[in-house]
Tab-separated table of C-alpha atoms and ligand atoms in Angstrom:
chain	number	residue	atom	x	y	z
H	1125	UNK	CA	-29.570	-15.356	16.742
H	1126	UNK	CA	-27.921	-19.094	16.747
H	1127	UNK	CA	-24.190	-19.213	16.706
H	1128	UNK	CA	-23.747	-22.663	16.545
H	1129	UNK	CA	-21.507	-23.509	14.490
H	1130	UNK	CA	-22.819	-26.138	11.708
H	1131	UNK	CA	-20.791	-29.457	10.023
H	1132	UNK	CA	-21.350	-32.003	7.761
H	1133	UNK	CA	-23.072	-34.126	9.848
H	1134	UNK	CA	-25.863	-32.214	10.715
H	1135	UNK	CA	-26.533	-31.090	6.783
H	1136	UNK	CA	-28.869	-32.648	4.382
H	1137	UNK	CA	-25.971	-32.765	2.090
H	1138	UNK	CA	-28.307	-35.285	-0.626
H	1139	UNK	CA	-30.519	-31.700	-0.663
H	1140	UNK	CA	-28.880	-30.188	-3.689
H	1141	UNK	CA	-27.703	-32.791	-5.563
H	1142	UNK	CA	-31.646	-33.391	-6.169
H	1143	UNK	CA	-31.204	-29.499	-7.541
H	1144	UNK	CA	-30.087	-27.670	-10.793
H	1145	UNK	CA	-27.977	-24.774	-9.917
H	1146	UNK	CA	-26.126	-21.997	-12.181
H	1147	UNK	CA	-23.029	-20.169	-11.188
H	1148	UNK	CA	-22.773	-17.391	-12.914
H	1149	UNK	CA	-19.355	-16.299	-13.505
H	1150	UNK	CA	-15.605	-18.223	-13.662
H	1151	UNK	CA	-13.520	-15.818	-11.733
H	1152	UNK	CA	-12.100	-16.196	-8.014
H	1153	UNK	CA	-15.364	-17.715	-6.678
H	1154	UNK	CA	-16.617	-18.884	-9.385
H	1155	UNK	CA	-14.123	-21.650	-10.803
H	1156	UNK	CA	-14.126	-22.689	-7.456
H	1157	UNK	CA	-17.911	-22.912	-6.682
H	1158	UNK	CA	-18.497	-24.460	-9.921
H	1159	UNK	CA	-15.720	-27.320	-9.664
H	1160	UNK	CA	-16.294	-27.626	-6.069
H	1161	UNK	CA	-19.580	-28.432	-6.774
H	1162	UNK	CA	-19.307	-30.468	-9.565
H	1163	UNK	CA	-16.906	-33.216	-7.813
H	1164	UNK	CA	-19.617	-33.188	-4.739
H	1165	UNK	CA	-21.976	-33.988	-7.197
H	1166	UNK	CA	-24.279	-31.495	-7.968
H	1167	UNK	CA	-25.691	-30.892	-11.463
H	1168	UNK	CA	-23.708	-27.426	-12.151
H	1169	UNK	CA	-24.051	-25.223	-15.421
H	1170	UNK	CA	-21.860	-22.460	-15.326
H	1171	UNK	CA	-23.474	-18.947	-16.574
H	1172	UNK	CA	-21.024	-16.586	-18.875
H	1173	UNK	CA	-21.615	-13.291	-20.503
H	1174	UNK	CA	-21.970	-14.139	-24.759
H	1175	UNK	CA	-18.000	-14.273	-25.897
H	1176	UNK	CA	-16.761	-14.628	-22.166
H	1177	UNK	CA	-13.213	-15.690	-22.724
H	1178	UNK	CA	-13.534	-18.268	-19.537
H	1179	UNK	CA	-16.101	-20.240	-21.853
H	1180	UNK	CA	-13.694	-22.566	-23.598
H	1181	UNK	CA	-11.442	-22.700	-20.046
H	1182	UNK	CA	-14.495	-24.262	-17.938
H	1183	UNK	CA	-15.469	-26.342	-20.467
H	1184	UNK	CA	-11.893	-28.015	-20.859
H	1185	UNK	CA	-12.279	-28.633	-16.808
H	1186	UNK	CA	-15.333	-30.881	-17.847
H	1187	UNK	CA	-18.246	-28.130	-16.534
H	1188	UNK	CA	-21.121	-27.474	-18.329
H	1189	UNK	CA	-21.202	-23.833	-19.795
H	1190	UNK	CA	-23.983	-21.996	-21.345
H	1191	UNK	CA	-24.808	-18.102	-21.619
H	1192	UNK	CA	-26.483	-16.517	-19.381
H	1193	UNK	CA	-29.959	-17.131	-19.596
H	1194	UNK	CA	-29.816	-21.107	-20.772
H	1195	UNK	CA	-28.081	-21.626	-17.449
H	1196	UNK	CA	-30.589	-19.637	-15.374
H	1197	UNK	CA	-33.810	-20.163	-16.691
H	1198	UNK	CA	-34.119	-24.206	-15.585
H	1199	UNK	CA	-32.044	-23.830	-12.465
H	1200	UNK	CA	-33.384	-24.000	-9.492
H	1201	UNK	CA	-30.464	-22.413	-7.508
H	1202	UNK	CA	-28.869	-19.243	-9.051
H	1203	UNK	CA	-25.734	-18.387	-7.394
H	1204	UNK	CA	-24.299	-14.882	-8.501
H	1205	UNK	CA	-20.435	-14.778	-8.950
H	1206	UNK	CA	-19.388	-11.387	-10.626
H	1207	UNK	CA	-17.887	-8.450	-9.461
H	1208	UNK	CA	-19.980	-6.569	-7.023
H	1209	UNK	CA	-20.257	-3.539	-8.610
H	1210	UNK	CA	-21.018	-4.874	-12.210
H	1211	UNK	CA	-23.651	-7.447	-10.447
H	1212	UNK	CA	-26.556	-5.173	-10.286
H	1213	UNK	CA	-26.683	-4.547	-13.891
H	1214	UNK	CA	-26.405	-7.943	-14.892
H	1215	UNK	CA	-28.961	-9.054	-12.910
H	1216	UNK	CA	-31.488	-6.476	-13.834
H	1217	UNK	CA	-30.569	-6.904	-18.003
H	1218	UNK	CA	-29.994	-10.708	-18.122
H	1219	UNK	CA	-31.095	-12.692	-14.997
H	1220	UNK	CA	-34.404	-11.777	-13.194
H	1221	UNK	CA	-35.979	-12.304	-16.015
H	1222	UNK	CA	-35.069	-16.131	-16.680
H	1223	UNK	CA	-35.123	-17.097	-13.271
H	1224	UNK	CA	-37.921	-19.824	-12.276
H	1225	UNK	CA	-40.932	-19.289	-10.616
H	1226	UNK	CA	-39.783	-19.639	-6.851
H	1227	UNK	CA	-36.064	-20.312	-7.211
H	1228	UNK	CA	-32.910	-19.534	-5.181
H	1229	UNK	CA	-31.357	-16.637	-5.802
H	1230	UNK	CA	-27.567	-17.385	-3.969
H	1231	UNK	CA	-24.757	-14.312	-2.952
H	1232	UNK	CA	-21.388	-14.995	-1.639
H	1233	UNK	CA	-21.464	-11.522	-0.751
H	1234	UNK	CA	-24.086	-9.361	1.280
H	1235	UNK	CA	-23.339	-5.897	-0.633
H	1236	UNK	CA	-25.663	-5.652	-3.259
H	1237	UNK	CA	-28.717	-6.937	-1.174
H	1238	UNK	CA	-27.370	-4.872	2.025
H	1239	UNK	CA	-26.998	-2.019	0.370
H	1240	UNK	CA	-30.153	-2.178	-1.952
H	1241	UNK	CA	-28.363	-2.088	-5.139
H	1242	UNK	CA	-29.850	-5.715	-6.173
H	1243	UNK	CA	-34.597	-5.782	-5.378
H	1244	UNK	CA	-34.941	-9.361	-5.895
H	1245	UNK	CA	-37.762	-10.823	-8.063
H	1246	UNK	CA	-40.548	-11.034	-5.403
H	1247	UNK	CA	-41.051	-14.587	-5.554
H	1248	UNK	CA	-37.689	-15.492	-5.296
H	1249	UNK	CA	-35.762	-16.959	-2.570
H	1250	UNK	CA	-32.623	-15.150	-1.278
H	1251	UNK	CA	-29.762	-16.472	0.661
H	1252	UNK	CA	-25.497	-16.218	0.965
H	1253	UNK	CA	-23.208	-18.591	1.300
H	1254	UNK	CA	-20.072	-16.617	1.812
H	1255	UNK	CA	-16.370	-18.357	1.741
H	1256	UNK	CA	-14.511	-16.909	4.454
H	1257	UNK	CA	-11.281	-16.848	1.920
H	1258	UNK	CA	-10.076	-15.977	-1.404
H	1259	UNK	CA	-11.607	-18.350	-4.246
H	1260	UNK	CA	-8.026	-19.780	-5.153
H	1261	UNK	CA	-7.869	-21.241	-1.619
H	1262	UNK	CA	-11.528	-22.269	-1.613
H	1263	UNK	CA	-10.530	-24.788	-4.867
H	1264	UNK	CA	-7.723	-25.513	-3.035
H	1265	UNK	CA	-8.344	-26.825	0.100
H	1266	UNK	CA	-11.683	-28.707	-0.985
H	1267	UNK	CA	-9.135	-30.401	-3.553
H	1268	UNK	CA	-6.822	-30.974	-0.087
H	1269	UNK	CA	-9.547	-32.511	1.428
H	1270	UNK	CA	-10.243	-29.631	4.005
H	1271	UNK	CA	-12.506	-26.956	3.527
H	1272	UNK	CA	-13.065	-22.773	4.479
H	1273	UNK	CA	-15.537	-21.669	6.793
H	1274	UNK	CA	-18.113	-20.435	5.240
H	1275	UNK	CA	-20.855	-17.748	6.409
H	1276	UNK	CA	-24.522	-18.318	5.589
H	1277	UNK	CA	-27.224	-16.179	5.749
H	1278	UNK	CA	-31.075	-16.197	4.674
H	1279	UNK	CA	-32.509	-12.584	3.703
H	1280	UNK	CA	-36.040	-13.934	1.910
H	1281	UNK	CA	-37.427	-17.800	2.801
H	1282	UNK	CA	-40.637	-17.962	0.235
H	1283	UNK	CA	-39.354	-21.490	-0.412
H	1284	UNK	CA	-39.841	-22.630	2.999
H	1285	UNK	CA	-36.400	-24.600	2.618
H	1286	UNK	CA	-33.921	-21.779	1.873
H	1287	UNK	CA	-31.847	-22.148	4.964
H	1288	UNK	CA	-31.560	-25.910	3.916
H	1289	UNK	CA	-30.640	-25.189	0.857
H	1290	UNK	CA	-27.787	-22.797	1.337
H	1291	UNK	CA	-26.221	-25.362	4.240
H	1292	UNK	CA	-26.779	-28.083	1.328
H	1293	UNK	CA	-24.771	-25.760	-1.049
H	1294	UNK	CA	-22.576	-24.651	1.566
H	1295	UNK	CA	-21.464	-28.651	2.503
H	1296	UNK	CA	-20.961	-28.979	-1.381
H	1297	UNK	CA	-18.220	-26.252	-1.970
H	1298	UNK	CA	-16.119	-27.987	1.288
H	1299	UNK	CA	-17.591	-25.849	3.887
H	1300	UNK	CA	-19.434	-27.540	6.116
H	1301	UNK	CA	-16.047	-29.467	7.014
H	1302	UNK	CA	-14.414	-26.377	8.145
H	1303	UNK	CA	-17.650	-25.358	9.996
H	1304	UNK	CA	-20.346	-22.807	9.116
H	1305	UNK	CA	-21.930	-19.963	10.815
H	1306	UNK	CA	-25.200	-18.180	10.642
H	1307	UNK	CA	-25.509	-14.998	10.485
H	1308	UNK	CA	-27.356	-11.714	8.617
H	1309	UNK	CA	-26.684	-10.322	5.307
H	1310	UNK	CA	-25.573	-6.605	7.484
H	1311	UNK	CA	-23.028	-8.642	9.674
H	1312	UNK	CA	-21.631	-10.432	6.712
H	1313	UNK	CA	-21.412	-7.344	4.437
H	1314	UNK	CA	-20.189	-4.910	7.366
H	1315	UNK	CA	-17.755	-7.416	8.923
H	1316	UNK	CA	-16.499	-8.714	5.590
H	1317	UNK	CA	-16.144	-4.578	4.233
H	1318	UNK	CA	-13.993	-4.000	7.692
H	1319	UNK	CA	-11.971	-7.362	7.596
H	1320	UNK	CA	-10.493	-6.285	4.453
H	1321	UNK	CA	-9.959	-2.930	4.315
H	1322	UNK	CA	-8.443	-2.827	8.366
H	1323	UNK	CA	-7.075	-5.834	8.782
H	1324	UNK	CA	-6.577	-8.345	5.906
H	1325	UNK	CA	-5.599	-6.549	2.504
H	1326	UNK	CA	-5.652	-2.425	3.551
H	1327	UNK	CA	-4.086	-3.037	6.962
H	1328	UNK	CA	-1.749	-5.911	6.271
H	1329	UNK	CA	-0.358	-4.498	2.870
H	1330	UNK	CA	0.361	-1.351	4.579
H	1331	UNK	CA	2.355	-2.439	7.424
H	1332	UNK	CA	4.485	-4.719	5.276
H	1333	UNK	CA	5.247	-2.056	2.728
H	1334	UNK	CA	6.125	0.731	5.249
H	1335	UNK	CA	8.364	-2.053	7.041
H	1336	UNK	CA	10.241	-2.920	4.091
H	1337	UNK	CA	10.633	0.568	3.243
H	1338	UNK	CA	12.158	1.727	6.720
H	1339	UNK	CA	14.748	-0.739	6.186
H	1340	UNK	CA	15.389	-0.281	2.610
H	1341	UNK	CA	16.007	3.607	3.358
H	1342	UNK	CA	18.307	2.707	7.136
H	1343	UNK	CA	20.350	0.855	4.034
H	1344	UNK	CA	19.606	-2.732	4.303
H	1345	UNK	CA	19.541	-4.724	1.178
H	1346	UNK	CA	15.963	-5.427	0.074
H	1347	UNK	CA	16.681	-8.828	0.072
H	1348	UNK	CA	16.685	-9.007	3.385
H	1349	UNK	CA	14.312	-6.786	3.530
H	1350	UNK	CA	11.729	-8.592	2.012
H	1351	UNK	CA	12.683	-11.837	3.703
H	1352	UNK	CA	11.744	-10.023	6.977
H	1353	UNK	CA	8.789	-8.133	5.962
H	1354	UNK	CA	7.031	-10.318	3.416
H	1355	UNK	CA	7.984	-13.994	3.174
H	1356	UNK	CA	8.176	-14.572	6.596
H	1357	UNK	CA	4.614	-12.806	7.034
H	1358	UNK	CA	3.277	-16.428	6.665
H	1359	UNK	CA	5.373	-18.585	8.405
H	1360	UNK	CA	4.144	-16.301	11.755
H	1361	UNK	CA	0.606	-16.141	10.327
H	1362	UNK	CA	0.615	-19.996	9.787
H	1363	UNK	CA	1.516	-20.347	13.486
H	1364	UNK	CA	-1.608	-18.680	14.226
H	1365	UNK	CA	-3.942	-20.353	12.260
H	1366	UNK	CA	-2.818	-23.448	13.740
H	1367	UNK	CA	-3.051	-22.288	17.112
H	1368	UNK	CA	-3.804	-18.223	18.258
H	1369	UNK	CA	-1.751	-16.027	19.423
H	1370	UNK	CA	-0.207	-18.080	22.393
H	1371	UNK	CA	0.990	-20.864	19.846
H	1372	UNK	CA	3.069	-18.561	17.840
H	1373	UNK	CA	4.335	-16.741	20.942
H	1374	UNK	CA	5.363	-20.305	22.127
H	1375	UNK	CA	7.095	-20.974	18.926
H	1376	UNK	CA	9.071	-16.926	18.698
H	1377	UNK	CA	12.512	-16.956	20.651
H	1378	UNK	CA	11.861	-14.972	24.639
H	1379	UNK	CA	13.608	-12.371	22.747
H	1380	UNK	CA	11.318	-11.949	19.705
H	1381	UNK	CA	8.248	-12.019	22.144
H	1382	UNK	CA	9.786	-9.359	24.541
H	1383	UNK	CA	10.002	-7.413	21.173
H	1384	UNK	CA	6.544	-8.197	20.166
H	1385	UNK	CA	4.470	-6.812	23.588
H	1386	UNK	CA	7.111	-3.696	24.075
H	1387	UNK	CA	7.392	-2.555	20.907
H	1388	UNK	CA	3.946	-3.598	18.664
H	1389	UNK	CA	1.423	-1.752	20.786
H	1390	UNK	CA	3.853	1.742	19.449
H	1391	UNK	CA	2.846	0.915	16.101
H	1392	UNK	CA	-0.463	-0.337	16.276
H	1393	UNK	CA	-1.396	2.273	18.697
H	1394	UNK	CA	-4.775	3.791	20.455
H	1395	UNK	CA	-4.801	6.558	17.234
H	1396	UNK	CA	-4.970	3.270	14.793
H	1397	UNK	CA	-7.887	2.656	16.893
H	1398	UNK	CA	-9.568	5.511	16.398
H	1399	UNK	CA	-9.227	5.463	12.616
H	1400	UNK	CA	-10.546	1.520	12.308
H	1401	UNK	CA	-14.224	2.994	14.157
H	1402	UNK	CA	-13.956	5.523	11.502
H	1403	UNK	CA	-13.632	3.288	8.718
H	1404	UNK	CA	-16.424	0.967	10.279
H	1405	UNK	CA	-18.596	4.298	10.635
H	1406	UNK	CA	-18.293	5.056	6.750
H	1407	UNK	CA	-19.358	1.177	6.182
H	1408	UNK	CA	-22.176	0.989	8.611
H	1409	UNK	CA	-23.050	4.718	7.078
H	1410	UNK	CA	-23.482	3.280	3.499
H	1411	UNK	CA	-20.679	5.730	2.422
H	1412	UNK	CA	-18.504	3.694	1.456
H	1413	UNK	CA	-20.771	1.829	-0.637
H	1414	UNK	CA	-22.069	4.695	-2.420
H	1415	UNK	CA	-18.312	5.969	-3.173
H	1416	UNK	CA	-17.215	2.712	-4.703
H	1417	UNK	CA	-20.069	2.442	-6.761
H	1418	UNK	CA	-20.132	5.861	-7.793
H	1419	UNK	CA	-15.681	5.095	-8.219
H	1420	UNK	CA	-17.648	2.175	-10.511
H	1421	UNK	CA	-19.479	3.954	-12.592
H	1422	UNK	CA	-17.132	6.648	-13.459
H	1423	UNK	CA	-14.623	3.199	-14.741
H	1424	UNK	CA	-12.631	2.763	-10.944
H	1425	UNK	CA	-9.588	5.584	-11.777
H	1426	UNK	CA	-8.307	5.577	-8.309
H	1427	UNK	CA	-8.309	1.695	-8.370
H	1428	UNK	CA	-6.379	1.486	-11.652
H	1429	UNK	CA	-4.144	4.279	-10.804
H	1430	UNK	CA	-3.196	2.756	-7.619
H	1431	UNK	CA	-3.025	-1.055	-8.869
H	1432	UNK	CA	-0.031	0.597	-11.687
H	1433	UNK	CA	1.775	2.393	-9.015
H	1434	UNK	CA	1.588	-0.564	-6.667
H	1435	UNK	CA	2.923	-3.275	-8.535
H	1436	UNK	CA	5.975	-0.580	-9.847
H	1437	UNK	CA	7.221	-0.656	-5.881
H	1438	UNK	CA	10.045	-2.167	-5.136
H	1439	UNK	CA	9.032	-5.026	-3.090
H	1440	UNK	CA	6.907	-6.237	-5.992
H	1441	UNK	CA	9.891	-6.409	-8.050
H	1442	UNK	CA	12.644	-7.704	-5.268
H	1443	UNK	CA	10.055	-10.074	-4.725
H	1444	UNK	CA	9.351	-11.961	-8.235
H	1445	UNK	CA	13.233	-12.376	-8.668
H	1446	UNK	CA	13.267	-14.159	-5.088
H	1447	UNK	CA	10.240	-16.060	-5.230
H	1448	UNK	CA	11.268	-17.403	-9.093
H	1449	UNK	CA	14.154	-19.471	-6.844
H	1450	UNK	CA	12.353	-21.223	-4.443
H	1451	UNK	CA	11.630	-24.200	-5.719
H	1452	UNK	CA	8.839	-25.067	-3.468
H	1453	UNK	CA	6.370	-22.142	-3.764
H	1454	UNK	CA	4.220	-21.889	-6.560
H	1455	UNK	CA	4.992	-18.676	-7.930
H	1456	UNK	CA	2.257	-16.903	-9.355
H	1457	UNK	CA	3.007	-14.325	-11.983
H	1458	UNK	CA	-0.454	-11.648	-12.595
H	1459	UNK	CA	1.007	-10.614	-15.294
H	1460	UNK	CA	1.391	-14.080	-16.960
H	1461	UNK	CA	-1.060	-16.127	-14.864
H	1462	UNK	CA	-5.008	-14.389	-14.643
E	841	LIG	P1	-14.357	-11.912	-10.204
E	841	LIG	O1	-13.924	-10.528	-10.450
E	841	LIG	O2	-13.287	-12.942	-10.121
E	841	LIG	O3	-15.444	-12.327	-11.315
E	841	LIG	C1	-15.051	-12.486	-12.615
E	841	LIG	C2	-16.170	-13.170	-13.398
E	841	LIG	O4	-17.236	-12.237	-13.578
E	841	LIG	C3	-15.683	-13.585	-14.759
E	841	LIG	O5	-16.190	-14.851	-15.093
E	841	LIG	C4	-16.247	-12.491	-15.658
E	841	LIG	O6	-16.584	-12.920	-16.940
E	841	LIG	C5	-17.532	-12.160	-14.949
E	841	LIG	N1	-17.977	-10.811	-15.325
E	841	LIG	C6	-17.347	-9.645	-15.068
E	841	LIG	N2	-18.045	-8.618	-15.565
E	841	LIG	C7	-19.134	-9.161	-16.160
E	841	LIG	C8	-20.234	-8.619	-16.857
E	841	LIG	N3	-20.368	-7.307	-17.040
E	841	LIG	N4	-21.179	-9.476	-17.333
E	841	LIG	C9	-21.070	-10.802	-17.155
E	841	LIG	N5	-20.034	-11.383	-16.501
E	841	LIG	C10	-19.094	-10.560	-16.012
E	841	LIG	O7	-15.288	-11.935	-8.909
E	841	LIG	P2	-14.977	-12.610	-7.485
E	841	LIG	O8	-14.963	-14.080	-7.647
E	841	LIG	O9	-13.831	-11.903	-6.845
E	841	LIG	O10	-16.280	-12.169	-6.662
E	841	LIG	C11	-17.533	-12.768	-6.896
E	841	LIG	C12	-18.388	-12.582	-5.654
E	841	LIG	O11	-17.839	-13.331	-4.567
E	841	LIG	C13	-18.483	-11.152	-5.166
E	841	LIG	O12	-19.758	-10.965	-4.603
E	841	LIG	C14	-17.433	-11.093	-4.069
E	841	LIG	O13	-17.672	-10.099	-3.087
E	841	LIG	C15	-17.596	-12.470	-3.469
E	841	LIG	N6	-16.443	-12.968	-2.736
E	841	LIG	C16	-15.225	-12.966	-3.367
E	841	LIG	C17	-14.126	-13.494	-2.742
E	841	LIG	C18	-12.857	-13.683	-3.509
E	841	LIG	O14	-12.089	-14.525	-3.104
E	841	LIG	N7	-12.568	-12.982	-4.610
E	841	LIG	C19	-14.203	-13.973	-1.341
E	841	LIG	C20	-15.551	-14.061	-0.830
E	841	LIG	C21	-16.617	-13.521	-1.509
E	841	LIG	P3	-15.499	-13.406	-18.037
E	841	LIG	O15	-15.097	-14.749	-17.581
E	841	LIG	O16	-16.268	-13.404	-19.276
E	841	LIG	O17	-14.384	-12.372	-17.970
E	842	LIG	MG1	-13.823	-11.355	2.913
């Protein structure tokens, strides 16, 4: 498999602007896909569910809306932006059927096709184009004038031109100035599964709160406890983006990087290890899959039981009151702000 990675440059980026392509859905991705696209260009109708409440907010942002089968059934690119597990069904009741003879049926996900939840239309073409970053971000930095990295992958080419077509519509939402990356549908969907449930959300959340908590219980005031634990999460995290590990090392005090190789390796330790193959085992297994779509089904309990008891922790609410005084963050509020 190529791992070149792919710009601008080398992209027919004129490709689908010649195109008609639905997103459908206005969440995370999909106000970003959708405006993204629309200021590279491209003729965009974005697809909602009959009395979607995002109707009347995309078309105040100057998009095109429509339900769900007027925006599929003369596009020529479909690209599916709901939740994963509610995707299936939607497609089934009030896509496939719409969709044009030989069209392009678009993920930013692998799951559904990986894990054969979503059979395609036999005719149809089926590719990803998958952000590497929250949707928020993706609007953000295209609006910047940077872009995310974006994974693309080609499961079904009946077109002859799918591969062209997802760079094309990968170059549009600001990715092909960040760089993008072949790859499959399994590497996308197992990587992506792993990223966030070790590392990025599962991992990350979990070291912060337990580190806030140790100090909050020695007695330190959760002020400073969140300073250390939270807020200054990104500043070190920034460093790293910008340049690795070595950059952010070069930036620490001697003292703070004596800290770091003596004392992380305790905490992140060879035991960790042993649970992250774990966790990639259930992935690669499927069984993850099948428990969160079965957790789906049955309404996602554990998820709502543990998104109440989360945002009740302490940190959550130190951390509002603290972030409501600095002036230069833009402090987002769930409960006010969806
Ligand atoms: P969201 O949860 O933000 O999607 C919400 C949208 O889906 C809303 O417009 C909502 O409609 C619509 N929707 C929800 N349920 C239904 C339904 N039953 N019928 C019709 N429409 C429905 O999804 P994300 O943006 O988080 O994820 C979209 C895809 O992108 C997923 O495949 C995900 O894995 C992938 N992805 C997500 C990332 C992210 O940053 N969140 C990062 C990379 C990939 P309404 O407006 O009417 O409420
Ligand atoms: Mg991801």
């Amino acid at each position: 498999m190529e791992t070149k990675i792919i710009y601008d440059s080398s992209i027919n980026q004129d490709l689908i602007k010649n195109l008609k392509v639905a997103v459908i859905g206005f969440g995370s991705q999909g106000h970003a896909h959708a405006l993204n696209l629309h200021e590279s260009g491209v003729n965009v109708t974005v697809g909602l569910r009959e009395d979607s409440s995002s109707f009347q907010r995309a078309e105040e942002m100057g998009l095109s809306v429509a339900n769900l089968e007027n925006a599929t059934k003369d596009s020529d690119v479909v690209m599916l932006l709901l939740p994963d597990q509610v995707m299936a069904d939607v497609y089934n009741s009030e896509v496939a059927e719409y969709m044009k003879e030989g069209s392009t049926l678009l993920f930013a996900h692998g799951f559904n096709i990986h894990f054969n939840e979503i059979k395609p239309r036999e005719d149809l073409s089926v590719a990803m184009v998958a952000p590497k970053g929250p949707g928020h971000l993706l609007r953000r930095t295209y609006s910047e004038g940077s872009g995310m990295p974006c994974l693309v992958a080609v499961d079904r080419d009946t077109s002859g031109n799918t591969q062209e077509i997802a760079l094309s519509y990968a170059s549009a939402i600001g990715g092909g100035r960040a760089g993008i990356l072949n790859t499959t549908f399994k590497e996308e969907t197992e990587t992506d599964l792993f990223g966030e449930q070790v590392v990025l959300c599962g991992g990350l959340t979990e070291l912060i709160k337990n580190g806030f908590e140790t100090l909050v219980e020695a007695g330190y005031q959760p002020e400073s406890a969140y300073f250390e634990t939270l807020h200054e999460v990104k500043l070190i995290v920034d460093l790293m983006y910008e340049g690795g590990f070595e950059w952010m090392r070069h930036s620490i005090s001697d003292t703070a990087e004596y800290g770091d190789f003596s004392r992380g390796s305790r905490i992140i330790n060879s035991d960790t290890k042993k649970e992250m193959k774990k966790v990639l085992d259930e992935i690669q297994s499927g069984a993850f899959a099948k428990e969160w779509m079965s957790q789906a089904r049955e309404g996602a309990p554990f998820l709502k039981e543990k998104r109440e008891e989360a945002s009740k922790h302490q940190i959550e609410e130190i951390g509002k009151s603290l972030r409501d005084m600095m002036p230069f963050l833009d402090a987002k509020d769930v409960t006010k702000n969806k």
